[in-house]
CSV table of C-alpha atoms in Angstrom, one decimal:
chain,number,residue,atom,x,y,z
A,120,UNK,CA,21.4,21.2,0.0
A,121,UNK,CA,19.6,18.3,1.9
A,122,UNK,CA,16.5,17.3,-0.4
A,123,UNK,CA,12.7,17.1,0.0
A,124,UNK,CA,10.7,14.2,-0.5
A,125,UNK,CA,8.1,14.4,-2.9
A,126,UNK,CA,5.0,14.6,-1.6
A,127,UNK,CA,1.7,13.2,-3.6
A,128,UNK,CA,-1.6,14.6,-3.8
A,129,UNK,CA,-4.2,12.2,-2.2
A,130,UNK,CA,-7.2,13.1,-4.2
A,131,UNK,CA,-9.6,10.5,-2.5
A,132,UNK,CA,-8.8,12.9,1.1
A,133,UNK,CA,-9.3,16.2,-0.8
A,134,UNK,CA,-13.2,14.3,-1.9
A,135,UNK,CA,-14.3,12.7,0.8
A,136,UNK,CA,-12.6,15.3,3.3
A,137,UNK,CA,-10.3,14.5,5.4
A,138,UNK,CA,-12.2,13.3,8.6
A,139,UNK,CA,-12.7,10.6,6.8
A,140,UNK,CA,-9.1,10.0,6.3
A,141,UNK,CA,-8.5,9.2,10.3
A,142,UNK,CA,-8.4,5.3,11.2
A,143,UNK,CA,-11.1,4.0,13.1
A,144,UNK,CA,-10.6,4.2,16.5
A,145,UNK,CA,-11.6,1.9,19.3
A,146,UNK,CA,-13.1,2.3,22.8
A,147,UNK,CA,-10.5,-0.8,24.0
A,148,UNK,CA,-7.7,0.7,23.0
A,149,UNK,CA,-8.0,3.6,25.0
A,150,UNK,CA,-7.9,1.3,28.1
A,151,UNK,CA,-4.9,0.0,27.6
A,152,UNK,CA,-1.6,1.4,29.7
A,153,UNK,CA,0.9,3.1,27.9
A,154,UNK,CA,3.8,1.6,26.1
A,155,UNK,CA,7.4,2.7,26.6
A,156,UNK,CA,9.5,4.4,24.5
A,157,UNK,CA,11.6,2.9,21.9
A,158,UNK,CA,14.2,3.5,19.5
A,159,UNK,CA,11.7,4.7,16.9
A,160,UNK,CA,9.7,7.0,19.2
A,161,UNK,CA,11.9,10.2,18.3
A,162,UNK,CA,12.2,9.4,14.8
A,163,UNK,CA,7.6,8.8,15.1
A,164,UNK,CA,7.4,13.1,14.8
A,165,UNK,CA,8.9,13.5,11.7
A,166,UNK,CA,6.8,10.3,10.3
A,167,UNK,CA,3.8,11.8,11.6
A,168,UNK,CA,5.0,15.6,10.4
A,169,UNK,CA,5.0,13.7,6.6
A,170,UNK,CA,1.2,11.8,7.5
A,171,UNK,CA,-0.1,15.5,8.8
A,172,UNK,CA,1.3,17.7,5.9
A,173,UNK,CA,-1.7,16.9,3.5
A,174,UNK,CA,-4.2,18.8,6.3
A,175,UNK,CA,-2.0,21.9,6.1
A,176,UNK,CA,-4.9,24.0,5.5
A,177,UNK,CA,-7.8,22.0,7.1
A,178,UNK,CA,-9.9,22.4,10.0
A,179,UNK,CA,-7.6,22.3,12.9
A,180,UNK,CA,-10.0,19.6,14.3
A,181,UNK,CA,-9.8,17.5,11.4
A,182,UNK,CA,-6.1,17.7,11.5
A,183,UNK,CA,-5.7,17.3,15.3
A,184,UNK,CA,-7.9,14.5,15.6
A,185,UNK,CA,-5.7,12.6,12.8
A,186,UNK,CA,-2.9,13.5,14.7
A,187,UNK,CA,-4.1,12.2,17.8
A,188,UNK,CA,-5.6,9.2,16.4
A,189,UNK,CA,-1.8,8.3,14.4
A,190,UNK,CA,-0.4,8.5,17.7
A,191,UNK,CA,-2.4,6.3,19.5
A,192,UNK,CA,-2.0,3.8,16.8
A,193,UNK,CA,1.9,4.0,17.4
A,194,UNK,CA,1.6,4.1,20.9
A,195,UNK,CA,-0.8,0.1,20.7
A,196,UNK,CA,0.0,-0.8,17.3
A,197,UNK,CA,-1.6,-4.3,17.3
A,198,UNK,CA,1.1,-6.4,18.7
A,199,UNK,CA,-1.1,-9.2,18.8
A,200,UNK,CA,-2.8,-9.1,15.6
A,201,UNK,CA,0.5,-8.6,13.7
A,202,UNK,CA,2.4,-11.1,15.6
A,203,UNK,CA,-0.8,-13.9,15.0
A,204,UNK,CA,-0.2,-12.7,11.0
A,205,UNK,CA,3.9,-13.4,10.8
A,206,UNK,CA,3.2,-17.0,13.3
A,207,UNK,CA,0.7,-18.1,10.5
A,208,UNK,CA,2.9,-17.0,7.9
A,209,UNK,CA,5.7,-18.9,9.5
A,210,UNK,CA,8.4,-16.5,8.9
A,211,UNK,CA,12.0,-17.6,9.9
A,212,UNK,CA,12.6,-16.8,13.6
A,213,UNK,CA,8.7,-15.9,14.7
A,214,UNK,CA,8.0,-16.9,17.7
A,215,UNK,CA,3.8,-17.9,18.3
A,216,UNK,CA,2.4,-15.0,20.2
A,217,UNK,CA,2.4,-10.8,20.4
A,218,UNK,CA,4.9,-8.9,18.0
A,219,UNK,CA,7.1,-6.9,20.3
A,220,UNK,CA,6.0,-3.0,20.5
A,221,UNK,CA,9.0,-2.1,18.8
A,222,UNK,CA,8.4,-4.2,15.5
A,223,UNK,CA,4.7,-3.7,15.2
A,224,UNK,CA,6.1,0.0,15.3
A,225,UNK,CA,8.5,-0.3,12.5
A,226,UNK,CA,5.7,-2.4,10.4
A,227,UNK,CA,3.3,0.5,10.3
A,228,UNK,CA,5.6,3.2,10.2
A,229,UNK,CA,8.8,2.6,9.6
A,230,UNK,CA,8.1,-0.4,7.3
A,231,UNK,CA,11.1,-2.5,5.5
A,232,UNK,CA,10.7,-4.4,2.4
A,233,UNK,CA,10.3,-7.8,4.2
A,234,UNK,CA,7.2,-6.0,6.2
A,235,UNK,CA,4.8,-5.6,3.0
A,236,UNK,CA,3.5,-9.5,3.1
A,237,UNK,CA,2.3,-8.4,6.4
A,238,UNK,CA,0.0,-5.7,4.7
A,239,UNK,CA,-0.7,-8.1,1.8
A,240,UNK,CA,-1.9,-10.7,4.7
A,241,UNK,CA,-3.3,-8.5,6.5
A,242,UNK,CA,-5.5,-6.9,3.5
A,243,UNK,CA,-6.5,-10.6,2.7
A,244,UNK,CA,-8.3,-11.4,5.7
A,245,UNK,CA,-11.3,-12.7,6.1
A,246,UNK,CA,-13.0,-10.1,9.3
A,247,UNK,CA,-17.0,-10.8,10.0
A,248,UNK,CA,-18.0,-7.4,12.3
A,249,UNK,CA,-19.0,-10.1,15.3
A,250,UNK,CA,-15.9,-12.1,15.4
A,251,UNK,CA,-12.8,-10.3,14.4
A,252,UNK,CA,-13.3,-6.5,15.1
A,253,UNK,CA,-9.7,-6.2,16.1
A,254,UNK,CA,-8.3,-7.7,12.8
A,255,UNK,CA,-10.7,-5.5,10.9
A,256,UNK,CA,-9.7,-2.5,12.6
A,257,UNK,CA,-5.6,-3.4,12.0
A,258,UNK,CA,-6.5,-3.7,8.1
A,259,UNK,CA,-8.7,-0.6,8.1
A,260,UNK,CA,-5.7,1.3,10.3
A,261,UNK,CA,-2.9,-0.4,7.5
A,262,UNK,CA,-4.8,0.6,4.5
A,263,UNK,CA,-4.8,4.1,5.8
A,264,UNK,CA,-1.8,4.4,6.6
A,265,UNK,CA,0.1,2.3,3.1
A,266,UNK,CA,-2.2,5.0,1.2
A,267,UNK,CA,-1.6,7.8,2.8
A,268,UNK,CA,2.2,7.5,3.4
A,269,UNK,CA,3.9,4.1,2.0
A,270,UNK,CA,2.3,4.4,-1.8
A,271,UNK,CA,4.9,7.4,-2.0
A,272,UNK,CA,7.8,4.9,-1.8
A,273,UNK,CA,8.3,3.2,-5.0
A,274,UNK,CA,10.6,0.0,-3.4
A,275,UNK,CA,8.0,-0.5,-1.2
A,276,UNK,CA,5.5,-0.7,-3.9
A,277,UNK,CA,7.2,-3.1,-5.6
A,278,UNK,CA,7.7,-5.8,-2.9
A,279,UNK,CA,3.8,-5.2,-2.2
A,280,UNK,CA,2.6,-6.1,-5.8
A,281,UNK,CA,5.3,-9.0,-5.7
A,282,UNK,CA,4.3,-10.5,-2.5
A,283,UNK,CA,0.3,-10.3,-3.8
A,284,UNK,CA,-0.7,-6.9,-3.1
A,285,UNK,CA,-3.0,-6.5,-6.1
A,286,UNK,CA,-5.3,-9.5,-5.0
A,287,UNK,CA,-5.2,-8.7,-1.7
A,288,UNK,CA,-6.8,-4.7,-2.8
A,289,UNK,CA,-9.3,-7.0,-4.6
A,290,UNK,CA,-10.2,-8.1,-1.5
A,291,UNK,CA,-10.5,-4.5,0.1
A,292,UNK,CA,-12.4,-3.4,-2.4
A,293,UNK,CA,-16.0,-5.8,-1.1
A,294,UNK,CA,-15.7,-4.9,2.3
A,295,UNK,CA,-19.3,-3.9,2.5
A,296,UNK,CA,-19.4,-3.3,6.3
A,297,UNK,CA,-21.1,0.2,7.5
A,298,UNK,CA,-18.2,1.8,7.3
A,299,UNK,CA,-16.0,0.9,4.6
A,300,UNK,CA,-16.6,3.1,1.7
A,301,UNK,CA,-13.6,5.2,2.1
A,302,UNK,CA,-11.4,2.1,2.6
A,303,UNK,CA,-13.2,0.7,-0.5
A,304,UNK,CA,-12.4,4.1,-2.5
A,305,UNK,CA,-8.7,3.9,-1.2
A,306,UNK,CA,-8.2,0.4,-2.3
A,307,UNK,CA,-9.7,1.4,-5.3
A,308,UNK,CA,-7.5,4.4,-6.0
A,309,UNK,CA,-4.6,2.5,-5.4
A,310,UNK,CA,-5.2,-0.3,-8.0
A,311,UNK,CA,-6.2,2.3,-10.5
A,312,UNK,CA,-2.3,3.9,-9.6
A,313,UNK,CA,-0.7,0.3,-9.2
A,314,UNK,CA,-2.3,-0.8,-12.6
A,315,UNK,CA,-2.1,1.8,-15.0
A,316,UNK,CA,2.0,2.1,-15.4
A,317,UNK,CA,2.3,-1.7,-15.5
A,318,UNK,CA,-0.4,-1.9,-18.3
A,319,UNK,CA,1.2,0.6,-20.5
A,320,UNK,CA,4.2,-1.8,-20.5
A,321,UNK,CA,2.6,-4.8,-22.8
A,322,UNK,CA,5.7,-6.8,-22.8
A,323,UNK,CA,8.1,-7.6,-19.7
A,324,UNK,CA,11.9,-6.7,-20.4
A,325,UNK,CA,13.4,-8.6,-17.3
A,326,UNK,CA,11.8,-11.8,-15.1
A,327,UNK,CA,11.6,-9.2,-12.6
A,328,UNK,CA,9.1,-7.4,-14.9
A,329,UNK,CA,7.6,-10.6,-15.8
A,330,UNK,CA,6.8,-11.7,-12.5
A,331,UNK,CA,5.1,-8.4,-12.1
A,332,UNK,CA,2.8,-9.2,-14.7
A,333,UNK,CA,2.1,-12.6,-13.5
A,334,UNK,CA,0.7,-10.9,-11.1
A,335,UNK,CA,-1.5,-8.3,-12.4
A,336,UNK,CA,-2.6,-11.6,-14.3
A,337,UNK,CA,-3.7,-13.7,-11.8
A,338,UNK,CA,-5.5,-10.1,-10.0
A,339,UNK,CA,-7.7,-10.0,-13.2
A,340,UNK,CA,-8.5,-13.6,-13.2
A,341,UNK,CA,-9.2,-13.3,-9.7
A,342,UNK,CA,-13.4,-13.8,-8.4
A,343,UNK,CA,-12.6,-10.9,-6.0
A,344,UNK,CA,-11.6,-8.5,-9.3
A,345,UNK,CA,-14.9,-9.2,-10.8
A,346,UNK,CA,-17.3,-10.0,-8.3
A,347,UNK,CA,-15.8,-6.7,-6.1
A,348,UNK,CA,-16.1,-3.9,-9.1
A,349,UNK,CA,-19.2,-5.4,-10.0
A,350,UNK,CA,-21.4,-5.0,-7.4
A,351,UNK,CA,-20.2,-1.4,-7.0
A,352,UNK,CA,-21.3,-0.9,-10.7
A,353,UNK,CA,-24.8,-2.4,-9.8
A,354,UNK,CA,-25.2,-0.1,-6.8
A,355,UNK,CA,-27.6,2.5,-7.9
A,356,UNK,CA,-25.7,4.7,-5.0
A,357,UNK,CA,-22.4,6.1,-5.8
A,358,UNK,CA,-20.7,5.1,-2.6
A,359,UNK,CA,-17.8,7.1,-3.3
A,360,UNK,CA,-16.9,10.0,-5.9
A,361,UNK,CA,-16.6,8.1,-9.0
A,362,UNK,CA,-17.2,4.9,-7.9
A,363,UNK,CA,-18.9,3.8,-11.2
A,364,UNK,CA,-16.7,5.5,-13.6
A,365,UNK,CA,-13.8,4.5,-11.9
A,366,UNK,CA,-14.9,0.7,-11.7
A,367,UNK,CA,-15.7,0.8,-15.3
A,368,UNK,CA,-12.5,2.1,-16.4
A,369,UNK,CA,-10.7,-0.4,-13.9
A,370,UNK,CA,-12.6,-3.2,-15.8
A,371,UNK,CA,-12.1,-2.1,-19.5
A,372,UNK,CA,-8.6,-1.8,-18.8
A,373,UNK,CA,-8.3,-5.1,-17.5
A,374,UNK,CA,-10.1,-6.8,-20.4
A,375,UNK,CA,-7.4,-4.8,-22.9
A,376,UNK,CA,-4.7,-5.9,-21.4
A,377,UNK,CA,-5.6,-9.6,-20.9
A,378,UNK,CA,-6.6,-9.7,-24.1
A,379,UNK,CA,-4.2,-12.0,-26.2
A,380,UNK,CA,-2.0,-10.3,-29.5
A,381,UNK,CA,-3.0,-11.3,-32.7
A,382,UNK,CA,-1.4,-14.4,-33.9
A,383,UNK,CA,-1.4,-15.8,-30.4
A,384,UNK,CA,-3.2,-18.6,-29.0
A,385,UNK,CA,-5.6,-17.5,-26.1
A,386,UNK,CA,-5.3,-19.7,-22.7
A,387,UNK,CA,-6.5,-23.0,-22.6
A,388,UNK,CA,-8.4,-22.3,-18.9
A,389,UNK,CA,-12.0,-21.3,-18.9
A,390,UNK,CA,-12.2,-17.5,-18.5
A,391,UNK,CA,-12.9,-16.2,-15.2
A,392,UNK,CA,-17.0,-15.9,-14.8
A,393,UNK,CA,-17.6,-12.0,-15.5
A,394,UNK,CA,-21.8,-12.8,-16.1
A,395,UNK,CA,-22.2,-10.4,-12.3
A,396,UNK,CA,-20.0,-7.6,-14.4
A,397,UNK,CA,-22.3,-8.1,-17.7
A,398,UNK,CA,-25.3,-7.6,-15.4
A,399,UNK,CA,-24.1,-4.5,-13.3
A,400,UNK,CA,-22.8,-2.6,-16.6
A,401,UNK,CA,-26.2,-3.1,-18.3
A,402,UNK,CA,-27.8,-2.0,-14.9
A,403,UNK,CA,-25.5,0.8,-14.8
A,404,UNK,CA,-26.0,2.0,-18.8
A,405,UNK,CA,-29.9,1.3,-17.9
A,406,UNK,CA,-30.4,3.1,-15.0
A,407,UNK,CA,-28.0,6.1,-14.7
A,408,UNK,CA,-28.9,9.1,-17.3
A,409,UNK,CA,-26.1,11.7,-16.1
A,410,UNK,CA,-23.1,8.9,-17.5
A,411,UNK,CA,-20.7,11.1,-19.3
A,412,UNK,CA,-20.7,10.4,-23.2
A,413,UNK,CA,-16.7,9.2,-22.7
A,414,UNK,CA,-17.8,6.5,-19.9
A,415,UNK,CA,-21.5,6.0,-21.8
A,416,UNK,CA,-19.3,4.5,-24.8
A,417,UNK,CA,-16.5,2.6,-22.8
A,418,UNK,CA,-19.5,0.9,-20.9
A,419,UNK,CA,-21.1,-0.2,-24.5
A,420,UNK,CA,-18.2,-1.3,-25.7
A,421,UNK,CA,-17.4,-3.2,-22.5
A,422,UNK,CA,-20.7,-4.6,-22.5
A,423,UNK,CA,-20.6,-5.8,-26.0
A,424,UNK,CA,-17.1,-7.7,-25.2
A,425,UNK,CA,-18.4,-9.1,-21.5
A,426,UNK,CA,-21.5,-11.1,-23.5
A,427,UNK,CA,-19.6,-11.9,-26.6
A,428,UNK,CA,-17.4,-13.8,-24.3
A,429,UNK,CA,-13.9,-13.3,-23.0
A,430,UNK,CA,-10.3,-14.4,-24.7
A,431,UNK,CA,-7.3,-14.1,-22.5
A,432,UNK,CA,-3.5,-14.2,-22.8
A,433,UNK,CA,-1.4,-16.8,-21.6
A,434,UNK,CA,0.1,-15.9,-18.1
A,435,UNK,CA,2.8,-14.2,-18.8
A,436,UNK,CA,5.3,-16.1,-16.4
A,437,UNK,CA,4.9,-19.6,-16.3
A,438,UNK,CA,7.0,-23.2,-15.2
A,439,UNK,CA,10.5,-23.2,-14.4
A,440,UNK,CA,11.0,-19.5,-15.5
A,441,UNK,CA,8.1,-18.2,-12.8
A,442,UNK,CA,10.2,-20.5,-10.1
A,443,UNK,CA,13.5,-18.7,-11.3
A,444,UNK,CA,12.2,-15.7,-10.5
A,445,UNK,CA,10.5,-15.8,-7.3
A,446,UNK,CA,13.4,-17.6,-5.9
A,447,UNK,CA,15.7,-14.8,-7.0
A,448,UNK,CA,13.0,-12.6,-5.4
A,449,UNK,CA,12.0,-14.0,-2.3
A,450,UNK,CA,15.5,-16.0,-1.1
A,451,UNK,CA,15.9,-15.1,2.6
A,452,UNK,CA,19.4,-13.3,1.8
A,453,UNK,CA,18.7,-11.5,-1.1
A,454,UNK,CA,15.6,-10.3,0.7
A,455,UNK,CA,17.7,-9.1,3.8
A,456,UNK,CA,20.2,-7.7,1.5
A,457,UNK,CA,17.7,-5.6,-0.6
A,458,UNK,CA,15.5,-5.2,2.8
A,459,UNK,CA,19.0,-3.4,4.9
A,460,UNK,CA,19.7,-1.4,1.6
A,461,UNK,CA,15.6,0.1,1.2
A,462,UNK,CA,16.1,0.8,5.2
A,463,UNK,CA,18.6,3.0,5.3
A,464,UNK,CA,17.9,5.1,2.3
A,465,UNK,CA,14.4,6.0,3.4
A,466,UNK,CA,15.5,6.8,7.1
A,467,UNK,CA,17.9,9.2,5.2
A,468,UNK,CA,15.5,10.6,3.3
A,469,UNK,CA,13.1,10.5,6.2
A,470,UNK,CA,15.9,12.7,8.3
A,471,UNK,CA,16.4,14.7,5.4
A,472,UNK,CA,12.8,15.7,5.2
A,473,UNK,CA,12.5,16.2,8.8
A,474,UNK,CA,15.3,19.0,8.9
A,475,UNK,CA,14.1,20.7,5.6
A,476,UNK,CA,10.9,20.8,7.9
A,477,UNK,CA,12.6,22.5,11.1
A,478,UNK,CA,12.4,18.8,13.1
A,479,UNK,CA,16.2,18.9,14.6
A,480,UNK,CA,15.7,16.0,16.7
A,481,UNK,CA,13.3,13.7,15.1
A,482,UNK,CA,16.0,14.5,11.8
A,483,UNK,CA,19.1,13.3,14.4
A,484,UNK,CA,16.7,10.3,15.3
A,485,UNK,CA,16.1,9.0,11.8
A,486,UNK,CA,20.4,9.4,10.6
A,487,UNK,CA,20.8,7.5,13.4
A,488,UNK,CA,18.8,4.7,12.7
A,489,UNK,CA,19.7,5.1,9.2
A,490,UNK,CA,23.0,4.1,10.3
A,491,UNK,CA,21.7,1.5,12.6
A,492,UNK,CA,19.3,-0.3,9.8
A,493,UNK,CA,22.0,-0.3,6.9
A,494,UNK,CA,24.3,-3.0,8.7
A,495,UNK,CA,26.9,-3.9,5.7
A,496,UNK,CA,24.7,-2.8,2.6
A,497,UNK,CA,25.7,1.0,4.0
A,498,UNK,CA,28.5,2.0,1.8
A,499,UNK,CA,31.1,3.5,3.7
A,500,UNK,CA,30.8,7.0,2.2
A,501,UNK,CA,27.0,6.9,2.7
A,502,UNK,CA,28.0,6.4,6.2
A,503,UNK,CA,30.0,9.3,6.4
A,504,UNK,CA,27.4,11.7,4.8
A,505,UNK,CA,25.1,10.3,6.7
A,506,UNK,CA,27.1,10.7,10.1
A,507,UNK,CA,27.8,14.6,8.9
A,508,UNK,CA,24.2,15.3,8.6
A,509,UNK,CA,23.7,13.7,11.8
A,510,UNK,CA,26.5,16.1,13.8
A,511,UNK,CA,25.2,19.4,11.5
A,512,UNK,CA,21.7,18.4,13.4
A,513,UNK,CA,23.6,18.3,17.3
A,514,UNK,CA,25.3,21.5,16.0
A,515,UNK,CA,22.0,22.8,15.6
A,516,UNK,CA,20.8,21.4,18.7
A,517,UNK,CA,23.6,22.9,20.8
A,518,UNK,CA,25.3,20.4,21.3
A,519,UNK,CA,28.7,20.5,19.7
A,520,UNK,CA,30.7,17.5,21.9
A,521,UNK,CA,28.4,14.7,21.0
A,522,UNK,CA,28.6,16.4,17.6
A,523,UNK,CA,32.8,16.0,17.6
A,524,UNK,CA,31.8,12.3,19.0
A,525,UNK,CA,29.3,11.6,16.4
């Protein structure tokens, strides 16, 4: 029995509806000539039968329109923006100038381990409305799609809060253009999911954990972190559902978990400047009277702690042990290694979804590049699973020689 993949509620498209879900599109695009196909365009209709199941049950124009707008995106999928973002990051191999159509495909859809500095990089930009529409409309179009689709994939997770990810949501978050409040919600949604496990977990069991920490430590130290929650907690509006209750709970979490155990000696730094957070909650406690007694009492208590004045931990990960780790993390084989191995179990489970869904080809399509994508961290019996489920799907198809072949 070929499993499902678990699918997650996204509660911020179920609020806000899911129009709002669809990436921004833009007139330019629409003027540009088709690309051709490539080896992940058959393998694109089972992706897109994953990004569309969450409007099961929508208005049809809601869900055709994000249908139509994910395909456009994988049809001009920023090859120059993406390819300007790896050049600057200097990654081995890059040459200066457009990403091919066929990467820039595989980044937003079909993205590998290696790809998730590009989103971190990406989220991190610095995009003023009247020079650098394009690149705001690439992050806007990422964010979308890493929260709709790529939060469900745990490995991929993981790279992104390793390469920076958490910083770079910080930076999401205070986008104040026109219209950015439902890629401030999402970025705020996913830092509340990002945060919470690794918060519960007070003390790292492996440098692997600890580096995670590190950074979850330098997010909460960050001037984005406080500057960015606070000035949502000082609008009087909410700009999304929740946004000041979730803020406020984002915040008193943060001070609880950088706050250092008993017996231990608080960093010698200067805490990070949290004066703007003081202000907005005392705004907030002043000026909204339908707070909910639970969130009334965190703010107090928050506020209390904000003007006493701040103690923080130690980073967790410091010296020589931070460099161990991060070169075990980030040295170009391991990376490939771990990279090749994440690739071809999510294209099998991406073909295993696609049958369970009726998707004969697009399932074919994704064993295939399963196979392809592995290289030599594809066990051989993986391979040979792998290549039944591809020839069950030409059976299907009618075509039992290339099955016999395959």
């Amino acid at each position: 029995q070929v499993p499902h993949l678990a699918c997650l509620r996204a509660p911020a498209r179920a609020r806000l509806g899911a129009g709002a879900m669809a990436p921004p599109s833009s007139e330019s695009e629409d003027k540009a000539p088709p690309v051709p196909i490539t080896k992940w365009t058959p393998a694109f209709e089972a992706v897109l039968k994953q990004i569309c199941v969450d409007y099961e049950g929508q208005d049809p124009k809601v869900r055709d329109g994000m249908a139509t707008g994910m395909r456009r995106l994988f049809e001009k999928p920023f090859q120059v923006e993406l390819g300007h973002l790896s050049a600057c990051r200097g990654r081995t191999g890059t040459a200066p100038g457009p990403m091919s159509t066929e990467d820039a495909q595989r980044v937003i859809f079909f993205p590998q381990l290696v790809d998730m500095q590009v989103y971190v990089d990406a989220f991190g930009l610095l995009t003023p409305e009247g020079t650098a529409r394009r690149e705001k409309l690439m992050k806007f179009k990422l964010l979308c799609i890493f929260y709709t689709l790529h939060r469900k994939d745990g490995a991929l997770v993981d790279r992104f809060m390793h390469c920076g990810g958490l910083e770079s949501l910080c930076d999401m978050v205070g986008d104040d253009s026109d219209s950015a409040d439902i890629i401030r919600s999402q970025a705020v949604e996913l830092l509340m999911e990002l945060l919470e496990p690794q918060m519960q977990l007070p003390v790292a069991s492996s440098p692997r954990q600890a580096h995670l920490h590190h950074q979850i430590w330098r997010c909460l130290r960050c001037r984005a972190f406080w500057q960015n929650f606070a000035r949502i907690i000082a609008d009087p509006a909410e700009r999304f559902p929740r946004s000041h209750e979730n803020c406020t709970r984002i915040i008193a979490g943060a001070i609880g978990w950088m706050r250092p155990e008993e017996r231990c000696i608080p960093e010698a730094l200067a805490p990070p400047d949290v004066s703007e957070a003081a202000d907005a909650i005392r705004a907030y406690l002043g000026g909204s009277k339908g707070i909910r007694p639970d969130i009334r009492g965190i703010a107090e208590d928050l506020l209390e702690e904000l003007t006493v004045g701040l103690k923080m931990k130690e980073d967790p990960l410091q010296g020589e042990a931070l460099q161990d780790a991060r070169e075990d993390l980030f040295e170009d084989e391991a990376v490939r290694r771990e990279s090749s191995a994440h690739a071809w179990q999510a294209l099998r489970r991406l073909g295993n979804d696609a049958f369970n869904k009726g998707l004969i080809w697009p399932a074919e399509a994704a064993y295939g590049l399963a196979l392809q994508e592995g290289g030599t961290q594809l066990p051989d019996h993986e391979a040979s699973l792998i290549l039944s489920n591809r020839s069950l799907m030409l059976l299907k198809a009618g075509h039992p020689a290339d099955a016999a072949r395959s």
